[in-house]
Coordinates of C-alpha atoms and ligand atoms in Angstrom, one line a residue:
M3 CA 164.7 -106.6 -114.3
K4 CA 162.3 -108.4 -116.8
K5 CA 159.0 -108.0 -116.9
Y6 CA 156.7 -111.1 -117.6
T7 CA 153.0 -110.3 -119.2
A8 CA 150.5 -113.0 -117.0
E9 CA 150.8 -115.3 -120.1
E10 CA 154.7 -115.0 -120.2
L11 CA 154.1 -117.1 -115.9
T12 CA 151.8 -118.8 -116.7
T13 CA 153.7 -120.3 -119.3
L14 CA 156.3 -120.7 -117.3
A15 CA 154.1 -121.8 -114.0
D16 CA 153.2 -125.3 -117.1
K17 CA 157.1 -125.7 -117.3
H18 CA 158.4 -125.6 -113.9
L19 CA 155.8 -125.4 -111.4
V20 CA 154.6 -129.1 -111.2
H21 CA 151.3 -130.0 -111.0
N22 CA 149.8 -130.2 -107.1
Y23 CA 147.2 -127.6 -107.8
G24 CA 145.1 -126.6 -110.7
Y25 CA 145.1 -122.7 -111.6
P26 CA 143.2 -120.5 -113.3
P27 CA 145.7 -119.6 -116.7
G28 CA 146.5 -116.3 -116.8
V29 CA 146.1 -114.8 -114.1
V30 CA 149.0 -113.6 -112.0
F31 CA 149.0 -112.9 -108.4
R32 CA 151.0 -110.1 -106.7
E33 CA 150.0 -108.0 -104.2
G34 CA 147.7 -107.6 -101.8
K35 CA 146.2 -105.7 -98.4
G36 CA 143.3 -106.7 -96.3
C37 CA 140.4 -109.1 -98.3
R38 CA 141.4 -107.2 -101.7
L39 CA 144.4 -108.8 -104.2
T40 CA 145.5 -107.8 -106.9
D41 CA 146.8 -109.8 -110.2
V42 CA 149.8 -108.6 -112.9
N43 CA 147.8 -106.8 -114.5
G44 CA 146.3 -104.2 -112.2
K45 CA 143.0 -106.1 -112.0
E46 CA 141.4 -106.3 -107.8
Y47 CA 140.1 -109.5 -107.4
L48 CA 138.0 -109.4 -104.0
D49 CA 139.8 -112.6 -102.3
F50 CA 136.9 -114.7 -100.7
M51 CA 138.8 -117.3 -99.5
S52 CA 141.4 -115.4 -97.7
C53 CA 144.1 -118.2 -97.9
Y54 CA 141.9 -121.4 -96.1
S55 CA 141.9 -119.3 -93.2
A56 CA 145.6 -119.1 -93.0
L57 CA 144.7 -115.1 -93.6
N58 CA 141.9 -114.4 -90.4
V59 CA 144.0 -110.7 -90.4
G60 CA 144.4 -109.7 -94.1
S61 CA 146.5 -109.5 -96.5
G62 CA 149.0 -107.5 -95.3
H63 CA 148.3 -106.1 -92.2
P64 CA 150.1 -103.2 -90.8
T65 CA 151.0 -104.5 -87.3
I66 CA 151.7 -107.3 -88.5
M67 CA 153.6 -106.4 -91.5
E68 CA 156.2 -103.7 -89.5
A69 CA 156.1 -106.8 -86.2
A70 CA 157.6 -109.0 -89.2
K71 CA 160.5 -105.5 -90.7
N72 CA 160.8 -105.4 -86.6
Q73 CA 162.3 -109.2 -86.1
L74 CA 164.0 -108.5 -89.1
A75 CA 165.8 -106.1 -88.4
R76 CA 166.5 -108.2 -85.1
G77 CA 168.7 -110.3 -87.5
L78 CA 168.1 -113.4 -85.6
T79 CA 165.3 -115.1 -88.3
A80 CA 166.7 -119.2 -87.1
L81 CA 168.5 -120.8 -84.3
P82 CA 168.9 -124.9 -84.0
R83 CA 165.4 -125.5 -80.5
T84 CA 168.6 -127.2 -78.9
F85 CA 169.2 -123.1 -77.3
L86 CA 167.0 -121.2 -75.8
Q87 CA 165.5 -117.2 -77.5
E88 CA 163.7 -114.5 -76.0
E89 CA 160.5 -115.2 -78.9
I90 CA 159.4 -118.2 -78.3
I91 CA 160.2 -118.6 -74.7
L92 CA 157.2 -115.4 -74.9
F93 CA 155.0 -116.5 -78.1
V94 CA 154.7 -120.5 -75.9
K95 CA 153.2 -118.3 -73.2
E96 CA 151.0 -116.3 -74.3
L97 CA 149.5 -119.2 -76.9
A98 CA 149.3 -121.8 -73.4
E99 CA 146.7 -118.3 -71.8
F100 CA 145.5 -117.5 -75.4
T101 CA 144.0 -121.3 -75.0
G102 CA 144.0 -121.8 -71.9
M103 CA 146.3 -124.6 -71.5
D104 CA 149.2 -125.7 -70.4
M105 CA 152.4 -126.7 -73.0
V106 CA 153.2 -125.6 -76.5
L107 CA 155.0 -128.1 -78.7
P108 CA 155.9 -125.1 -81.8
M109 CA 155.7 -126.0 -86.0
N110 CA 155.4 -125.4 -89.2
S111 CA 152.0 -126.1 -90.8
G112 CA 149.5 -127.3 -89.9
T113 CA 150.1 -130.8 -91.6
E114 CA 153.1 -131.3 -88.8
G115 CA 150.9 -130.4 -86.1
V116 CA 148.2 -132.9 -86.7
E117 CA 151.4 -135.8 -87.4
T118 CA 152.8 -134.0 -84.1
A119 CA 149.4 -135.1 -82.9
M120 CA 149.7 -137.6 -83.3
K121 CA 152.8 -138.6 -82.6
I122 CA 152.1 -137.3 -78.3
A123 CA 148.5 -140.0 -78.9
R124 CA 151.2 -142.6 -79.6
K125 CA 153.2 -142.2 -76.8
W126 CA 150.3 -141.5 -74.4
G127 CA 148.6 -144.6 -74.8
Y128 CA 151.7 -146.9 -74.5
T129 CA 152.8 -144.6 -71.7
Q130 CA 150.7 -142.8 -70.0
K131 CA 147.5 -146.2 -70.6
G132 CA 149.2 -149.2 -71.4
I133 CA 148.2 -149.9 -74.1
P134 CA 150.3 -152.2 -75.5
E135 CA 153.7 -150.7 -77.6
G136 CA 152.3 -151.8 -81.7
K137 CA 148.4 -151.6 -81.5
A138 CA 147.8 -148.2 -80.8
E139 CA 144.7 -146.6 -82.6
I140 CA 143.8 -143.5 -83.2
I141 CA 140.2 -142.8 -84.6
F142 CA 139.2 -140.0 -87.3
C143 CA 136.3 -139.3 -88.7
A144 CA 134.7 -140.2 -92.4
N145 CA 135.0 -137.1 -95.2
N146 CA 138.0 -135.3 -93.4
F147 CA 140.8 -133.2 -94.1
H148 CA 144.3 -132.9 -91.5
G149 CA 146.8 -132.5 -94.3
R150 CA 148.8 -134.2 -97.2
S151 CA 151.9 -136.1 -95.2
I152 CA 151.8 -140.0 -95.6
S153 CA 150.9 -140.6 -92.3
V154 CA 147.1 -138.2 -92.7
I155 CA 146.3 -139.5 -95.5
S156 CA 146.3 -142.9 -94.3
A157 CA 143.3 -141.6 -92.1
S158 CA 141.7 -139.9 -95.5
T159 CA 138.7 -141.1 -96.7
I160 CA 138.8 -139.5 -100.2
P161 CA 141.2 -141.9 -102.9
Q162 CA 142.7 -139.5 -104.9
Y163 CA 144.2 -138.1 -101.5
Y164 CA 145.8 -141.8 -101.1
D165 CA 145.7 -143.3 -103.6
H166 CA 149.2 -144.4 -105.3
F167 CA 151.3 -143.4 -102.0
G168 CA 150.7 -146.3 -100.3
P169 CA 151.7 -148.4 -97.7
L170 CA 149.5 -146.0 -95.4
L171 CA 150.0 -146.3 -92.0
P172 CA 148.1 -148.8 -89.5
G173 CA 146.1 -148.0 -86.5
I174 CA 143.6 -145.8 -88.1
V175 CA 139.7 -146.4 -87.1
I176 CA 137.1 -144.2 -89.1
I177 CA 134.1 -143.6 -87.8
P178 CA 131.2 -141.2 -89.5
F179 CA 131.1 -138.0 -88.4
G180 CA 128.5 -135.9 -85.9
D181 CA 127.6 -139.0 -84.1
A182 CA 129.6 -140.0 -81.1
I183 CA 127.5 -143.2 -80.8
D184 CA 130.0 -144.3 -84.1
F185 CA 132.6 -143.5 -81.3
R186 CA 131.8 -145.1 -78.3
R187 CA 131.4 -148.3 -80.8
A188 CA 134.6 -148.1 -82.0
I189 CA 136.9 -147.6 -79.0
N190 CA 138.6 -150.7 -77.4
K191 CA 141.4 -150.6 -74.9
N192 CA 144.0 -149.6 -77.0
T193 CA 142.4 -146.8 -78.5
A194 CA 144.4 -143.5 -77.4
A195 CA 143.0 -140.4 -79.7
I196 CA 140.2 -139.2 -81.5
I197 CA 141.3 -136.1 -83.7
V198 CA 138.1 -134.2 -85.3
E199 CA 137.5 -131.3 -87.0
P200 CA 135.0 -128.9 -85.3
V201 CA 133.6 -128.2 -88.3
Q202 CA 134.6 -129.8 -91.3
A203 CA 136.0 -127.7 -93.6
E204 CA 137.6 -128.6 -96.6
G205 CA 135.0 -131.7 -96.9
G206 CA 132.5 -129.1 -97.5
I207 CA 132.0 -126.8 -94.3
I208 CA 130.0 -129.6 -92.3
V209 CA 128.8 -128.2 -88.9
P210 CA 128.2 -131.3 -86.6
P211 CA 124.6 -131.3 -84.3
D212 CA 125.1 -129.0 -80.9
G213 CA 126.8 -130.8 -78.6
Y214 CA 128.7 -133.6 -80.5
M215 CA 132.3 -132.3 -80.1
Q216 CA 130.1 -132.3 -75.7
D217 CA 129.5 -136.7 -75.9
L218 CA 133.0 -137.0 -77.8
R219 CA 134.6 -134.8 -74.6
K220 CA 131.7 -136.9 -71.9
I221 CA 133.7 -140.6 -74.0
C222 CA 136.6 -139.4 -73.9
D223 CA 136.9 -138.9 -69.6
K224 CA 135.3 -141.8 -69.4
E225 CA 137.5 -144.1 -71.0
K226 CA 140.5 -142.5 -70.9
V227 CA 141.1 -141.6 -74.5
L228 CA 142.7 -138.3 -75.8
L229 CA 140.7 -135.7 -77.7
I230 CA 142.0 -134.1 -80.6
A231 CA 140.7 -130.8 -81.7
D232 CA 142.7 -130.0 -85.3
E233 CA 141.2 -126.7 -85.2
V234 CA 144.0 -125.5 -87.9
Q235 CA 140.9 -124.5 -90.1
T236 CA 138.3 -123.5 -87.2
G237 CA 141.1 -122.0 -84.9
F238 CA 141.3 -117.9 -84.1
A239 CA 138.4 -116.5 -84.8
R240 CA 137.1 -117.5 -88.0
T241 CA 133.4 -119.7 -86.5
G242 CA 132.8 -116.6 -84.2
Q243 CA 134.6 -118.3 -81.3
M244 CA 137.9 -117.6 -80.8
F245 CA 138.2 -121.6 -81.2
G246 CA 135.7 -123.8 -83.6
C247 CA 135.3 -126.4 -79.7
D248 CA 134.2 -123.0 -77.5
Y249 CA 130.1 -123.8 -79.2
D250 CA 130.6 -126.9 -77.4
N251 CA 132.1 -125.5 -74.1
V252 CA 134.6 -128.0 -74.5
K253 CA 138.4 -128.3 -73.8
P254 CA 140.2 -131.0 -75.5
D255 CA 143.5 -132.7 -74.2
I256 CA 145.5 -130.7 -77.0
Y257 CA 144.7 -128.8 -80.5
V258 CA 146.6 -128.6 -83.4
L259 CA 146.4 -124.8 -84.5
G260 CA 148.1 -124.0 -87.8
K261 CA 146.7 -121.4 -90.7
A262 CA 145.8 -117.9 -89.1
L263 CA 147.5 -118.4 -85.8
G264 CA 151.0 -117.3 -88.1
G265 CA 149.4 -114.4 -89.7
G266 CA 150.0 -115.1 -93.1
F267 CA 153.1 -117.2 -92.3
P268 CA 153.9 -120.1 -91.6
V269 CA 153.2 -121.1 -88.4
S270 CA 151.6 -124.1 -86.8
A271 CA 151.4 -125.1 -82.9
V272 CA 150.2 -127.8 -81.1
V273 CA 149.2 -126.7 -77.0
G274 CA 147.5 -129.5 -74.6
T275 CA 148.0 -129.7 -71.6
K276 CA 151.2 -131.1 -69.3
E277 CA 150.0 -134.5 -68.4
V278 CA 149.7 -135.3 -71.9
M279 CA 152.0 -133.2 -74.0
S280 CA 154.9 -134.0 -70.7
V281 CA 155.3 -137.4 -72.9
M282 CA 158.0 -135.5 -75.3
G283 CA 161.4 -135.4 -73.7
P284 CA 164.4 -134.0 -75.4
G285 CA 165.5 -135.8 -78.6
D286 CA 161.7 -137.2 -79.0
H287 CA 160.8 -135.1 -81.9
G288 CA 161.9 -131.5 -83.6
S289 CA 162.2 -129.1 -86.9
T290 CA 164.5 -127.3 -87.9
F291 CA 162.6 -124.5 -88.5
G292 CA 159.5 -125.3 -86.0
G293 CA 159.1 -122.1 -83.4
N294 CA 161.9 -120.1 -85.4
P295 CA 162.4 -116.3 -83.3
F296 CA 160.8 -114.3 -86.8
A297 CA 158.0 -117.2 -86.8
C298 CA 157.1 -116.6 -83.1
H299 CA 157.1 -113.5 -83.0
V300 CA 154.8 -112.8 -86.5
A301 CA 152.1 -115.1 -84.1
R302 CA 152.3 -113.9 -81.3
T303 CA 151.1 -110.3 -83.0
A304 CA 149.5 -112.1 -85.2
M305 CA 147.5 -113.1 -81.1
K306 CA 147.3 -109.8 -80.3
V307 CA 145.4 -108.5 -83.2
I308 CA 142.8 -111.4 -83.4
K309 CA 142.0 -110.5 -79.7
E310 CA 143.0 -106.1 -79.9
E311 CA 139.8 -106.4 -83.0
E312 CA 137.6 -108.8 -81.9
L313 CA 137.8 -110.8 -84.9
D314 CA 135.7 -114.1 -83.2
K315 CA 133.1 -111.0 -82.3
R316 CA 133.2 -109.7 -86.4
A317 CA 132.9 -113.2 -87.5
L318 CA 130.0 -113.8 -85.6
Q319 CA 128.6 -110.5 -86.4
L320 CA 129.4 -110.2 -90.0
G321 CA 128.6 -114.3 -91.1
A322 CA 124.9 -113.9 -89.9
Y323 CA 125.4 -110.3 -92.2
F324 CA 126.5 -112.9 -94.8
R325 CA 123.6 -115.2 -94.4
A326 CA 121.2 -113.3 -95.2
G327 CA 122.6 -112.0 -98.0
L328 CA 122.5 -115.1 -99.2
I329 CA 119.3 -115.4 -98.3
D330 CA 117.7 -112.6 -100.1
I331 CA 119.9 -113.8 -103.0
D332 CA 117.3 -117.6 -103.0
L333 CA 115.7 -115.7 -102.7
K334 CA 115.7 -113.7 -106.1
Y335 CA 117.2 -116.4 -107.8
P336 CA 115.0 -119.8 -105.7
G337 CA 116.4 -123.6 -107.0
V338 CA 119.3 -122.3 -107.4
I339 CA 120.7 -122.9 -103.7
K340 CA 120.4 -126.6 -102.2
E341 CA 121.5 -125.5 -98.5
I342 CA 123.0 -122.7 -97.1
R343 CA 125.3 -123.5 -93.6
G344 CA 129.0 -122.6 -92.2
R345 CA 129.6 -120.9 -88.6
G346 CA 130.5 -117.3 -88.2
L347 CA 133.0 -116.5 -91.4
L348 CA 133.4 -120.1 -92.2
I349 CA 130.0 -120.8 -94.9
G350 CA 129.1 -123.4 -97.4
V351 CA 126.6 -122.7 -99.7
E352 CA 125.9 -125.7 -101.3
M353 CA 124.5 -126.1 -105.1
N354 CA 121.9 -126.9 -106.8
E355 CA 122.9 -130.2 -108.8
K356 CA 121.3 -129.5 -112.0
G357 CA 123.1 -126.0 -112.3
P358 CA 126.7 -126.6 -112.8
R359 CA 129.2 -127.5 -110.1
A360 CA 131.1 -125.5 -107.9
K361 CA 133.8 -125.0 -109.9
E362 CA 133.1 -123.7 -112.8
V363 CA 131.2 -121.0 -110.3
C364 CA 134.1 -120.2 -109.6
T365 CA 135.3 -118.9 -112.2
E366 CA 132.6 -117.3 -113.3
L367 CA 132.7 -115.7 -109.7
M368 CA 136.5 -114.9 -110.3
K369 CA 135.5 -113.2 -114.3
K370 CA 134.2 -110.7 -111.5
G371 CA 136.2 -110.1 -109.5
L372 CA 135.2 -112.1 -106.6
L373 CA 137.6 -114.7 -105.2
T374 CA 137.5 -118.2 -103.9
K375 CA 137.8 -122.0 -104.5
E376 CA 134.9 -124.8 -104.2
T377 CA 134.7 -127.5 -101.8
R378 CA 133.3 -131.1 -102.9
D379 CA 132.1 -129.9 -106.2
Y380 CA 129.6 -128.8 -105.0
V381 CA 130.2 -126.7 -102.5
L382 CA 131.4 -122.8 -102.9
R383 CA 132.6 -121.7 -100.2
F384 CA 133.1 -118.3 -98.4
S385 CA 135.7 -117.3 -95.7
P386 CA 136.8 -113.8 -96.2
A387 CA 139.2 -112.3 -94.0
L388 CA 137.4 -111.1 -90.7
V389 CA 138.5 -107.8 -91.1
I390 CA 136.5 -107.7 -94.4
T391 CA 133.7 -104.9 -93.5
E392 CA 130.4 -104.1 -94.7
Q393 CA 130.7 -102.4 -97.2
E394 CA 132.5 -105.1 -99.2
L395 CA 130.4 -108.3 -98.4
N396 CA 127.8 -106.2 -100.2
E397 CA 130.3 -105.4 -102.9
G398 CA 130.7 -110.0 -102.7
L399 CA 127.3 -110.4 -102.5
R400 CA 126.4 -108.2 -105.9
I401 CA 128.7 -109.9 -108.1
I402 CA 127.3 -113.4 -106.5
E403 CA 123.8 -112.9 -107.5
S404 CA 125.4 -111.5 -110.9
V405 CA 127.2 -115.2 -111.8
F406 CA 123.7 -116.7 -110.0
A407 CA 121.3 -115.1 -111.7
E408 CA 122.9 -116.6 -114.6
I409 CA 122.3 -119.8 -113.4
D410 CA 120.1 -122.3 -115.4
I411 CA 119.0 -124.7 -113.7
D412 CA 116.9 -127.4 -116.1
D413 CA 114.6 -130.0 -113.6
Ligands
PMP19 N1 144.2 -129.4 -90.8 C1 143.4 -129.1 -91.1 C2 141.9 -129.2 -90.7 C3 142.7 -128.1 -92.1 O1 141.9 -127.1 -93.0 C4 143.8 -127.9 -93.3 C5 144.4 -127.5 -94.0 N2 143.1 -127.0 -95.1 C6 145.3 -128.9 -92.8 C7 144.9 -129.7 -90.6 C8 147.0 -128.6 -93.4 O2 147.2 -127.6 -93.4 P1 148.8 -127.5 -93.8 O3 148.3 -126.4 -95.8 O4 148.9 -126.4 -93.1 O5 149.7 -128.2 -94.3

């Protein structure tokens, strides 16, 4: 087989890969292990984004790889959902136990999970709350990120995400993020649900005030509105608790889960109480690959690893360690950082707007062997795999320091 150079591969990507993402030319990855990625030239990088928190267990976790091989050896990778198979049943049982919920609807991507939750919320609104047909409203927060399908971008407040993709979905109400009073004011008799991220990750790692989810929960209970937590990015230990809602001791009516649930493979699920999830009957919703035996087996293994390796505790401890390191850098190079925020190992560093944009800083970090991506113009995201070691964090901090040392802030 012909071996292509990184430059040749980039040229092929430019020609045949639709440019719905930008990418640094000449950097083409081939292998991953834990928090380290290797490109086709053999250069190693520290991975400080773990595929937008999809790799909480790191790349190539031996237990996950073994489980994947074992399931492939059984030969059953797909089966119509109209038949039962062993893996889906054990998956939904274990995920229900993991979340303390009753029922699970497996899908493939986070976006599909959010879409599915929207359908459930609407059907629940019509059949259980008595909302007149066609009138259901779902409330979302400004600056959210829930995915890229047409219904989900209909709730986006970022013009690039929805411009030229209309007409958009009706029945969506947008409120500011972080103050429950706006939620209460937006509710009317046709409100079926609120869909909210416990921490807005893609929105720039925005942490709401303590008690926000608790306030939403209380209002939802009082007004008969579903609380749907999009924990696609915050779920499975990322924030230092198993779920972002745990910070407020809140159980939503529905969790939307994805990313880390699959241990590096595409698996998502909508998980909720029996009362809500039971509105879905045979034929109401489906997905050819949703809940396939391979996905279910690796997801079961990912949940086991997350629990056994106590990744929630690791995220909490290592998050504090990493933030302390960032604060040291701030002391040495005052003025470069505007704010450090986040929970666990979901950390945002907002840069001084008088300096370079976060995207340019990411390019410099990458040249020195640290991989991450901005969220919003001036925010660097640091969300390494939760299996990262203190030594690897130190290595990353040294790279960050050397890049920040070069930044000029002109006052
Ligand atoms: N919800 C949240 C909170 C997310 O962060 C993302 C992805 N970044 C999604 C939904 C969409 O997930 P996917 O890309 O798997 O469709």
